[in-house]
């Protein structure tokens, strides 16, 4: 493959928010590069073609309430989280834009789940991958990144991941894939079996096929943006609620219409809650937000295991807590209908966090009042104040 000192001359696009292209680059008109690109795109598309859709599971509620609560179980993707969809979209976007190149490293800023999925796609197309992550990222996610051939690069301050990833890309001549900027635009929100289209398809034979609410959480904000835009595009009456954990600025930024909102503490709920209003978070598309205490997220995800026999990550608990509160409102108003939330990733990744009482004690989190609130609600239909 030819190398040229003039990447711009070959018509290369420069990623607006991502890393600048390196000085030594491939010639994009080189037939060997085009053959590599074709093969890389084929491999990513073939992976999608081999994959089945994720399940829509039911959370048992008393039948007399007339309300159905569902989980879109994104933990069953090949790399175990909703980020499999995003990683696929980001790789296709980066390949088709000419940003991901043969032998050049792909670098990401992540709290772990996206990096697990991206390491998988990087290996699939044969490029090196480095994940820049907070040092507190769960050990199991780091193990999975390395299992897929990726490398972990840690920073002490979670706010430093973006600058460190961009700097690494500059140093190595790689591409900072930048999920926080590109998630909302790399995903086909109008269709192409995105998460929202899949949910509506799977609800077709249910008694309430158009849910009253879909509850999501936000890391990049890409999932909530995809769902909310799809709903508007398809003219459904569903509302979208985003549940936000304690150490995050999304709720305040959305409530105060403040794109400069900040939160200086790293989120304890891995995958969601950010220190800045991420470019992929689209506040105008979100109908409602709820701030969820971290102890409530953990209580909810443990209640999930009691109800359906499955462990999930903390962000699933954040969404479930909000979904249960919305169900309580519907019960109180005598309004039947359905509510959908997500299982974002499996709990086995967090046995030493959300399923560890020692970790809870270390964090000063008491889940007892929230566990009691959920039990009381499920027994009576009333949300205890
Ligand atoms: C476990 C988990 N849940 C939820 C989310 C939120 O998804 P999104 O980035 O689409 O907002 C993420 C994002 O990284 C995640 O890792």
GROMACS .gro file of C-alpha atoms and ligand atoms in nm:
model
  401
    1UNK     CA    1   0.000   0.000   0.000
    2UNK     CA    2   0.140   0.340  -0.096
    3UNK     CA    3   0.212   0.602   0.164
    4UNK     CA    4   0.176   0.970   0.088
    5UNK     CA    5   0.274   1.281   0.279
    6UNK     CA    6  -0.041   1.459   0.153
    7UNK     CA    7  -0.348   1.295   0.306
    8UNK     CA    8  -0.568   1.592   0.218
    9UNK     CA    9  -0.471   1.564  -0.148
   10UNK     CA   10  -0.647   1.228  -0.172
   11UNK     CA   11  -0.977   1.391  -0.070
   12UNK     CA   12  -0.965   1.271   0.289
   13UNK     CA   13  -1.226   1.414   0.523
   14UNK     CA   14  -1.100   1.553   0.852
   15UNK     CA   15  -1.310   1.446   1.150
   16UNK     CA   16  -1.454   1.775   1.283
   17UNK     CA   17  -1.441   1.690   1.655
   18UNK     CA   18  -1.205   1.397   1.644
   19UNK     CA   19  -0.834   1.354   1.592
   20UNK     CA   20  -0.661   1.531   1.306
   21UNK     CA   21  -0.535   1.296   1.040
   22UNK     CA   22  -0.170   1.199   1.079
   23UNK     CA   23   0.095   1.338   0.845
   24UNK     CA   24   0.176   0.998   0.694
   25UNK     CA   25  -0.136   0.843   0.551
   26UNK     CA   26  -0.268   0.601   0.290
   27UNK     CA   27  -0.344   0.716  -0.061
   28UNK     CA   28  -0.720   0.678  -0.073
   29UNK     CA   29  -0.722   0.614  -0.446
   30UNK     CA   30  -0.480   0.322  -0.401
   31UNK     CA   31  -0.657   0.003  -0.521
   32UNK     CA   32  -0.501  -0.190  -0.230
   33UNK     CA   33  -0.659   0.053   0.018
   34UNK     CA   34  -0.997   0.030  -0.159
   35UNK     CA   35  -0.977  -0.350  -0.148
   36UNK     CA   36  -0.895  -0.336   0.225
   37UNK     CA   37  -1.185  -0.096   0.285
   38UNK     CA   38  -1.433  -0.314   0.095
   39UNK     CA   39  -1.327  -0.618   0.292
   40UNK     CA   40  -1.345  -0.434   0.626
   41UNK     CA   41  -1.699  -0.307   0.552
   42UNK     CA   42  -1.803  -0.654   0.439
   43UNK     CA   43  -1.674  -0.808   0.763
   44UNK     CA   44  -1.867  -0.561   0.979
   45UNK     CA   45  -2.185  -0.605   0.774
   46UNK     CA   46  -2.145  -0.983   0.779
   47UNK     CA   47  -2.122  -0.973   1.159
   48UNK     CA   48  -2.459  -0.792   1.167
   49UNK     CA   49  -2.602  -1.040   0.921
   50UNK     CA   50  -2.502  -1.332   1.146
   51UNK     CA   51  -2.656  -1.170   1.454
   52UNK     CA   52  -3.013  -1.219   1.576
   53UNK     CA   53  -3.225  -0.943   1.729
   54UNK     CA   54  -3.228  -0.895   2.108
   55UNK     CA   55  -3.528  -1.010   2.314
   56UNK     CA   56  -3.807  -0.802   2.460
   57UNK     CA   57  -3.867  -0.946   2.808
   58UNK     CA   58  -4.158  -0.882   3.045
   59UNK     CA   59  -4.124  -0.769   3.405
   60UNK     CA   60  -4.409  -0.929   3.602
   61UNK     CA   61  -4.662  -0.676   3.738
   62UNK     CA   62  -4.999  -0.748   3.903
   63UNK     CA   63  -5.245  -0.810   3.614
   64UNK     CA   64  -5.513  -0.588   3.770
   65UNK     CA   65  -5.294  -0.281   3.712
   66UNK     CA   66  -5.346  -0.313   3.336
   67UNK     CA   67  -4.987  -0.213   3.270
   68UNK     CA   68  -4.711  -0.403   3.090
   69UNK     CA   69  -4.345  -0.335   3.162
   70UNK     CA   70  -4.084  -0.462   2.913
   71UNK     CA   71  -3.707  -0.480   2.893
   72UNK     CA   72  -3.522  -0.461   2.565
   73UNK     CA   73  -3.246  -0.703   2.659
   74UNK     CA   74  -2.935  -0.558   2.499
   75UNK     CA   75  -2.707  -0.780   2.706
   76UNK     CA   76  -2.748  -1.060   2.451
   77UNK     CA   77  -2.546  -0.891   2.174
   78UNK     CA   78  -2.220  -1.074   2.087
   79UNK     CA   79  -2.022  -0.831   2.305
   80UNK     CA   80  -2.281  -0.820   2.583
   81UNK     CA   81  -2.418  -0.464   2.578
   82UNK     CA   82  -2.621  -0.204   2.392
   83UNK     CA   83  -2.285  -0.066   2.280
   84UNK     CA   84  -2.250  -0.343   2.023
   85UNK     CA   85  -2.497  -0.151   1.804
   86UNK     CA   86  -2.306   0.174   1.851
   87UNK     CA   87  -1.964   0.020   1.792
   88UNK     CA   88  -2.085  -0.131   1.466
   89UNK     CA   89  -2.224   0.206   1.354
   90UNK     CA   90  -1.909   0.394   1.457
   91UNK     CA   91  -1.682   0.152   1.271
   92UNK     CA   92  -1.892   0.173   0.955
   93UNK     CA   93  -1.900   0.553   0.986
   94UNK     CA   94  -1.524   0.574   1.040
   95UNK     CA   95  -1.449   0.331   0.756
   96UNK     CA   96  -1.681   0.496   0.505
   97UNK     CA   97  -1.548   0.842   0.598
   98UNK     CA   98  -1.193   0.722   0.537
   99UNK     CA   99  -1.098   0.782   0.901
  100UNK     CA  100  -1.021   0.420   0.993
  101UNK     CA  101  -0.725   0.301   0.792
  102UNK     CA  102  -0.527  -0.021   0.757
  103UNK     CA  103  -0.278  -0.077   1.039
  104UNK     CA  104  -0.363   0.256   1.209
  105UNK     CA  105  -0.475   0.231   1.569
  106UNK     CA  106  -0.836   0.306   1.668
  107UNK     CA  107  -0.856   0.485   2.002
  108UNK     CA  108  -1.161   0.549   2.217
  109UNK     CA  109  -1.254   0.737   2.534
  110UNK     CA  110  -1.491   0.508   2.722
  111UNK     CA  111  -1.621   0.392   3.054
  112UNK     CA  112  -1.574   0.040   2.925
  113UNK     CA  113  -1.878  -0.108   2.749
  114UNK     CA  114  -1.823   0.073   2.420
  115UNK     CA  115  -1.456  -0.020   2.432
  116UNK     CA  116  -1.539  -0.390   2.476
  117UNK     CA  117  -1.753  -0.378   2.160
  118UNK     CA  118  -1.504  -0.164   1.968
  119UNK     CA  119  -1.217  -0.397   2.057
  120UNK     CA  120  -1.426  -0.675   1.902
  121UNK     CA  121  -1.482  -0.482   1.576
  122UNK     CA  122  -1.119  -0.367   1.561
  123UNK     CA  123  -1.006  -0.729   1.585
  124UNK     CA  124  -1.263  -0.827   1.322
  125UNK     CA  125  -1.112  -0.586   1.067
  126UNK     CA  126  -0.753  -0.630   1.191
  127UNK     CA  127  -0.663  -0.288   1.332
  128UNK     CA  128  -0.508  -0.223   1.677
  129UNK     CA  129  -0.733  -0.075   1.947
  130UNK     CA  130  -0.666   0.123   2.265
  131UNK     CA  131  -0.934   0.214   2.521
  132UNK     CA  132  -0.875   0.524   2.736
  133UNK     CA  133  -1.077   0.472   3.054
  134UNK     CA  134  -1.110   0.586   3.415
  135UNK     CA  135  -0.903   0.373   3.651
  136UNK     CA  136  -1.225   0.274   3.833
  137UNK     CA  137  -1.357   0.080   3.529
  138UNK     CA  138  -1.470  -0.268   3.630
  139UNK     CA  139  -1.200  -0.536   3.609
  140UNK     CA  140  -1.425  -0.761   3.407
  141UNK     CA  141  -1.467  -0.498   3.132
  142UNK     CA  142  -1.089  -0.451   3.116
  143UNK     CA  143  -1.048  -0.827   3.089
  144UNK     CA  144  -1.299  -0.837   2.802
  145UNK     CA  145  -1.124  -0.554   2.613
  146UNK     CA  146  -0.798  -0.745   2.639
  147UNK     CA  147  -0.971  -1.071   2.548
  148UNK     CA  148  -1.074  -0.905   2.220
  149UNK     CA  149  -0.715  -0.795   2.160
  150UNK     CA  150  -0.750  -0.434   2.276
  151UNK     CA  151  -0.526  -0.243   2.518
  152UNK     CA  152  -0.641  -0.051   2.825
  153UNK     CA  153  -0.495   0.291   2.901
  154UNK     CA  154  -0.611   0.437   3.233
  155UNK     CA  155  -0.652   0.794   3.356
  156UNK     CA  156  -0.711   0.897   3.718
  157UNK     CA  157  -0.952   1.182   3.641
  158UNK     CA  158  -1.257   1.061   3.439
  159UNK     CA  159  -1.276   1.407   3.280
  160UNK     CA  160  -0.935   1.350   3.122
  161UNK     CA  161  -1.043   1.064   2.893
  162UNK     CA  162  -1.127   1.286   2.594
  163UNK     CA  163  -0.800   1.482   2.583
  164UNK     CA  164  -0.593   1.173   2.654
  165UNK     CA  165  -0.760   0.977   2.372
  166UNK     CA  166  -0.707   1.266   2.127
  167UNK     CA  167  -0.342   1.300   2.236
  168UNK     CA  168  -0.281   0.925   2.197
  169UNK     CA  169  -0.431   0.936   1.847
  170UNK     CA  170  -0.197   1.224   1.756
  171UNK     CA  171   0.107   1.043   1.900
  172UNK     CA  172   0.035   0.709   1.733
  173UNK     CA  173  -0.106   0.840   1.404
  174UNK     CA  174  -0.429   0.661   1.490
  175UNK     CA  175  -0.796   0.761   1.480
  176UNK     CA  176  -0.986   0.881   1.788
  177UNK     CA  177  -1.326   0.729   1.709
  178UNK     CA  178  -1.498   0.962   1.964
  179UNK     CA  179  -1.830   0.803   2.057
  180UNK     CA  180  -1.934   1.109   2.256
  181UNK     CA  181  -1.934   1.326   1.944
  182UNK     CA  182  -2.042   1.077   1.679
  183UNK     CA  183  -2.291   0.840   1.849
  184UNK     CA  184  -2.596   1.044   1.752
  185UNK     CA  185  -2.498   1.081   1.386
  186UNK     CA  186  -2.334   0.745   1.318
  187UNK     CA  187  -2.657   0.564   1.414
  188UNK     CA  188  -2.936   0.532   1.157
  189UNK     CA  189  -3.214   0.683   1.372
  190UNK     CA  190  -3.480   0.665   1.099
  191UNK     CA  191  -3.469   0.284   1.080
  192UNK     CA  192  -3.229   0.009   0.968
  193UNK     CA  193  -3.344  -0.205   1.261
  194UNK     CA  194  -3.214   0.043   1.515
  195UNK     CA  195  -3.309  -0.024   1.877
  196UNK     CA  196  -3.635   0.174   1.854
  197UNK     CA  197  -3.755   0.016   1.531
  198UNK     CA  198  -3.683  -0.324   1.680
  199UNK     CA  199  -3.886  -0.247   1.996
  200UNK     CA  200  -4.192  -0.132   1.798
  201UNK     CA  201  -4.167  -0.437   1.573
  202UNK     CA  202  -4.155  -0.669   1.874
  203UNK     CA  203  -4.453  -0.495   2.039
  204UNK     CA  204  -4.681  -0.540   1.735
  205UNK     CA  205  -4.881  -0.832   1.883
  206UNK     CA  206  -4.896  -0.697   2.240
  207UNK     CA  207  -5.211  -0.546   2.391
  208UNK     CA  208  -5.050  -0.199   2.400
  209UNK     CA  209  -4.823  -0.195   2.094
  210UNK     CA  210  -4.738   0.174   2.125
  211UNK     CA  211  -4.578   0.225   2.466
  212UNK     CA  212  -4.679   0.524   2.677
  213UNK     CA  213  -4.314   0.567   2.778
  214UNK     CA  214  -3.971   0.444   2.685
  215UNK     CA  215  -3.714   0.494   2.962
  216UNK     CA  216  -3.346   0.514   2.867
  217UNK     CA  217  -3.025   0.623   3.037
  218UNK     CA  218  -2.747   0.833   2.888
  219UNK     CA  219  -2.373   0.791   2.849
  220UNK     CA  220  -2.310   0.938   2.506
  221UNK     CA  221  -2.684   1.013   2.482
  222UNK     CA  222  -2.690   0.827   2.152
  223UNK     CA  223  -2.943   0.561   2.253
  224UNK     CA  224  -3.195   0.813   2.385
  225UNK     CA  225  -3.142   1.035   2.078
  226UNK     CA  226  -3.204   0.742   1.844
  227UNK     CA  227  -3.520   0.633   2.027
  228UNK     CA  228  -3.662   0.984   2.064
  229UNK     CA  229  -3.596   1.086   1.701
  230UNK     CA  230  -3.742   0.761   1.570
  231UNK     CA  231  -4.060   0.817   1.773
  232UNK     CA  232  -4.102   1.168   1.633
  233UNK     CA  233  -4.018   1.056   1.281
  234UNK     CA  234  -4.276   0.775   1.301
  235UNK     CA  235  -4.528   1.007   1.471
  236UNK     CA  236  -4.585   0.777   1.770
  237UNK     CA  237  -4.740   0.913   2.090
  238UNK     CA  238  -4.472   0.756   2.310
  239UNK     CA  239  -4.278   0.984   2.547
  240UNK     CA  240  -3.910   0.939   2.627
  241UNK     CA  241  -3.774   0.967   2.980
  242UNK     CA  242  -3.399   0.968   3.049
  243UNK     CA  243  -3.293   0.854   3.395
  244UNK     CA  244  -2.971   1.018   3.514
  245UNK     CA  245  -2.751   0.899   3.804
  246UNK     CA  246  -2.614   1.115   4.086
  247UNK     CA  247  -2.279   1.229   3.948
  248UNK     CA  248  -2.385   1.356   3.609
  249UNK     CA  249  -2.476   1.691   3.455
  250UNK     CA  250  -2.731   1.571   3.198
  251UNK     CA  251  -3.034   1.629   3.423
  252UNK     CA  252  -2.930   1.982   3.523
  253UNK     CA  253  -2.825   2.072   3.167
  254UNK     CA  254  -3.160   1.951   3.030
  255UNK     CA  255  -3.367   2.118   3.304
  256UNK     CA  256  -3.184   2.453   3.285
  257UNK     CA  257  -3.128   2.450   2.906
  258UNK     CA  258  -2.760   2.483   2.989
  259UNK     CA  259  -2.517   2.331   2.738
  260UNK     CA  260  -2.230   2.435   2.968
  261UNK     CA  261  -2.356   2.228   3.266
  262UNK     CA  262  -2.076   2.037   3.442
  263UNK     CA  263  -2.032   1.776   3.713
  264UNK     CA  264  -1.689   1.730   3.861
  265UNK     CA  265  -1.736   1.385   4.014
  266UNK     CA  266  -1.715   1.060   3.817
  267UNK     CA  267  -2.036   0.858   3.797
  268UNK     CA  268  -2.052   0.544   4.009
  269UNK     CA  269  -2.300   0.393   3.766
  270UNK     CA  270  -2.073   0.267   3.491
  271UNK     CA  271  -2.165   0.362   3.137
  272UNK     CA  272  -2.396   0.649   3.228
  273UNK     CA  273  -2.372   0.993   3.384
  274UNK     CA  274  -2.118   1.235   3.238
  275UNK     CA  275  -1.915   1.534   3.358
  276UNK     CA  276  -2.017   1.749   3.056
  277UNK     CA  277  -2.314   1.780   2.820
  278UNK     CA  278  -2.194   1.539   2.554
  279UNK     CA  279  -2.240   1.642   2.190
  280UNK     CA  280  -2.444   1.326   2.124
  281UNK     CA  281  -2.696   1.401   2.400
  282UNK     CA  282  -2.993   1.572   2.231
  283UNK     CA  283  -3.191   1.749   2.507
  284UNK     CA  284  -3.460   1.882   2.270
  285UNK     CA  285  -3.573   1.529   2.186
  286UNK     CA  286  -3.616   1.421   2.551
  287UNK     CA  287  -3.962   1.465   2.708
  288UNK     CA  288  -3.867   1.411   3.069
  289UNK     CA  289  -3.567   1.340   3.291
  290UNK     CA  290  -3.538   1.192   3.640
  291UNK     CA  291  -3.245   1.215   3.878
  292UNK     CA  292  -3.194   0.874   4.037
  293UNK     CA  293  -2.992   0.822   4.359
  294UNK     CA  294  -2.716   0.564   4.305
  295UNK     CA  295  -2.847   0.355   4.595
  296UNK     CA  296  -3.187   0.341   4.418
  297UNK     CA  297  -3.018   0.218   4.097
  298UNK     CA  298  -2.850  -0.065   4.290
  299UNK     CA  299  -3.171  -0.152   4.479
  300UNK     CA  300  -3.360  -0.166   4.149
  301UNK     CA  301  -3.107  -0.387   3.971
  302UNK     CA  302  -3.111  -0.627   4.264
  303UNK     CA  303  -3.493  -0.626   4.253
  304UNK     CA  304  -3.467  -0.716   3.884
  305UNK     CA  305  -3.286  -1.037   3.975
  306UNK     CA  306  -3.561  -1.128   4.222
  307UNK     CA  307  -3.829  -1.059   3.959
  308UNK     CA  308  -3.683  -1.219   3.646
  309UNK     CA  309  -3.378  -1.413   3.768
  310UNK     CA  310  -3.125  -1.202   3.578
  311UNK     CA  311  -2.835  -0.987   3.693
  312UNK     CA  312  -2.771  -0.662   3.506
  313UNK     CA  313  -2.543  -0.359   3.532
  314UNK     CA  314  -2.613  -0.049   3.738
  315UNK     CA  315  -2.749   0.156   3.445
  316UNK     CA  316  -3.026  -0.101   3.403
  317UNK     CA  317  -3.122  -0.032   3.765
  318UNK     CA  318  -3.126   0.344   3.701
  319UNK     CA  319  -3.368   0.294   3.413
  320UNK     CA  320  -3.580   0.042   3.604
  321UNK     CA  321  -3.618   0.273   3.905
  322UNK     CA  322  -3.757   0.548   3.679
  323UNK     CA  323  -3.973   0.304   3.485
  324UNK     CA  324  -4.130   0.176   3.810
  325UNK     CA  325  -4.204   0.535   3.918
  326UNK     CA  326  -4.374   0.599   3.585
  327UNK     CA  327  -4.574   0.276   3.622
  328UNK     CA  328  -4.677   0.399   3.969
  329UNK     CA  329  -4.804   0.725   3.819
  330UNK     CA  330  -5.002   0.533   3.557
  331UNK     CA  331  -5.152   0.306   3.825
  332UNK     CA  332  -5.241   0.613   4.034
  333UNK     CA  333  -5.413   0.779   3.736
  334UNK     CA  334  -5.588   0.453   3.634
  335UNK     CA  335  -5.417   0.480   3.295
  336UNK     CA  336  -5.345   0.143   3.129
  337UNK     CA  337  -5.062   0.102   2.878
  338UNK     CA  338  -4.709  -0.021   2.836
  339UNK     CA  339  -4.364   0.102   2.940
  340UNK     CA  340  -4.031  -0.011   2.794
  341UNK     CA  341  -3.686   0.015   2.944
  342UNK     CA  342  -3.354  -0.155   2.871
  343UNK     CA  343  -3.122  -0.420   3.008
  344UNK     CA  344  -2.804  -0.242   2.902
  345UNK     CA  345  -2.543  -0.500   2.999
  346UNK     CA  346  -2.503  -0.809   3.219
  347UNK     CA  347  -2.452  -0.793   3.596
  348UNK     CA  348  -2.169  -1.045   3.584
  349UNK     CA  349  -1.945  -0.751   3.484
  350UNK     CA  350  -2.010  -0.586   3.820
  351UNK     CA  351  -2.008  -0.862   4.082
  352UNK     CA  352  -1.746  -0.666   4.277
  353UNK     CA  353  -1.956  -0.348   4.262
  354UNK     CA  354  -2.336  -0.348   4.253
  355UNK     CA  355  -2.361  -0.704   4.383
  356UNK     CA  356  -2.103  -0.657   4.656
  357UNK     CA  357  -2.219  -0.539   5.000
  358UNK     CA  358  -1.857  -0.453   5.081
  359UNK     CA  359  -1.847  -0.212   4.784
  360UNK     CA  360  -2.177  -0.055   4.894
  361UNK     CA  361  -2.037  -0.001   5.245
  362UNK     CA  362  -1.715   0.143   5.104
  363UNK     CA  363  -1.919   0.388   4.894
  364UNK     CA  364  -2.147   0.474   5.189
  365UNK     CA  365  -2.454   0.357   4.996
  366UNK     CA  366  -2.755   0.228   5.191
  367UNK     CA  367  -2.998   0.059   4.955
  368UNK     CA  368  -3.243  -0.053   5.226
  369UNK     CA  369  -3.496   0.233   5.195
  370UNK     CA  370  -3.504   0.197   4.816
  371UNK     CA  371  -3.540  -0.182   4.833
  372UNK     CA  372  -3.831  -0.134   5.073
  373UNK     CA  373  -3.988   0.128   4.845
  374UNK     CA  374  -3.979  -0.110   4.546
  375UNK     CA  375  -4.125  -0.401   4.751
  376UNK     CA  376  -4.400  -0.178   4.890
  377UNK     CA  377  -4.485  -0.048   4.543
  378UNK     CA  378  -4.500  -0.395   4.388
  379UNK     CA  379  -4.724  -0.512   4.673
  380UNK     CA  380  -4.964  -0.215   4.680
  381UNK     CA  381  -4.939  -0.023   4.351
  382UNK     CA  382  -4.862   0.295   4.547
  383UNK     CA  383  -4.524   0.464   4.544
  384UNK     CA  384  -4.423   0.529   4.905
  385UNK     CA  385  -4.332   0.896   4.954
  386LIG     C1  386  -2.384  -0.003   3.055
  386LIG     C2  387  -2.434   0.117   2.979
  386LIG     N1  388  -2.561   0.154   2.992
  386LIG     C3  389  -2.610   0.260   2.925
  386LIG     C4  390  -2.531   0.338   2.844
  386LIG     C5  391  -2.588   0.459   2.775
  386LIG     O1  392  -2.590   0.451   2.636
  386LIG     P1  393  -2.566   0.576   2.542
  386LIG     O2  394  -2.418   0.594   2.531
  386LIG     O3  395  -2.627   0.538   2.414
  386LIG     O4  396  -2.627   0.696   2.602
  386LIG     C6  397  -2.398   0.301   2.829
  386LIG     C7  398  -2.307   0.381   2.747
  386LIG     O5  399  -2.186   0.362   2.745
  386LIG     C8  400  -2.347   0.189   2.898
  386LIG     O6  401  -2.218   0.151   2.886
   0.00000   0.00000   0.00000
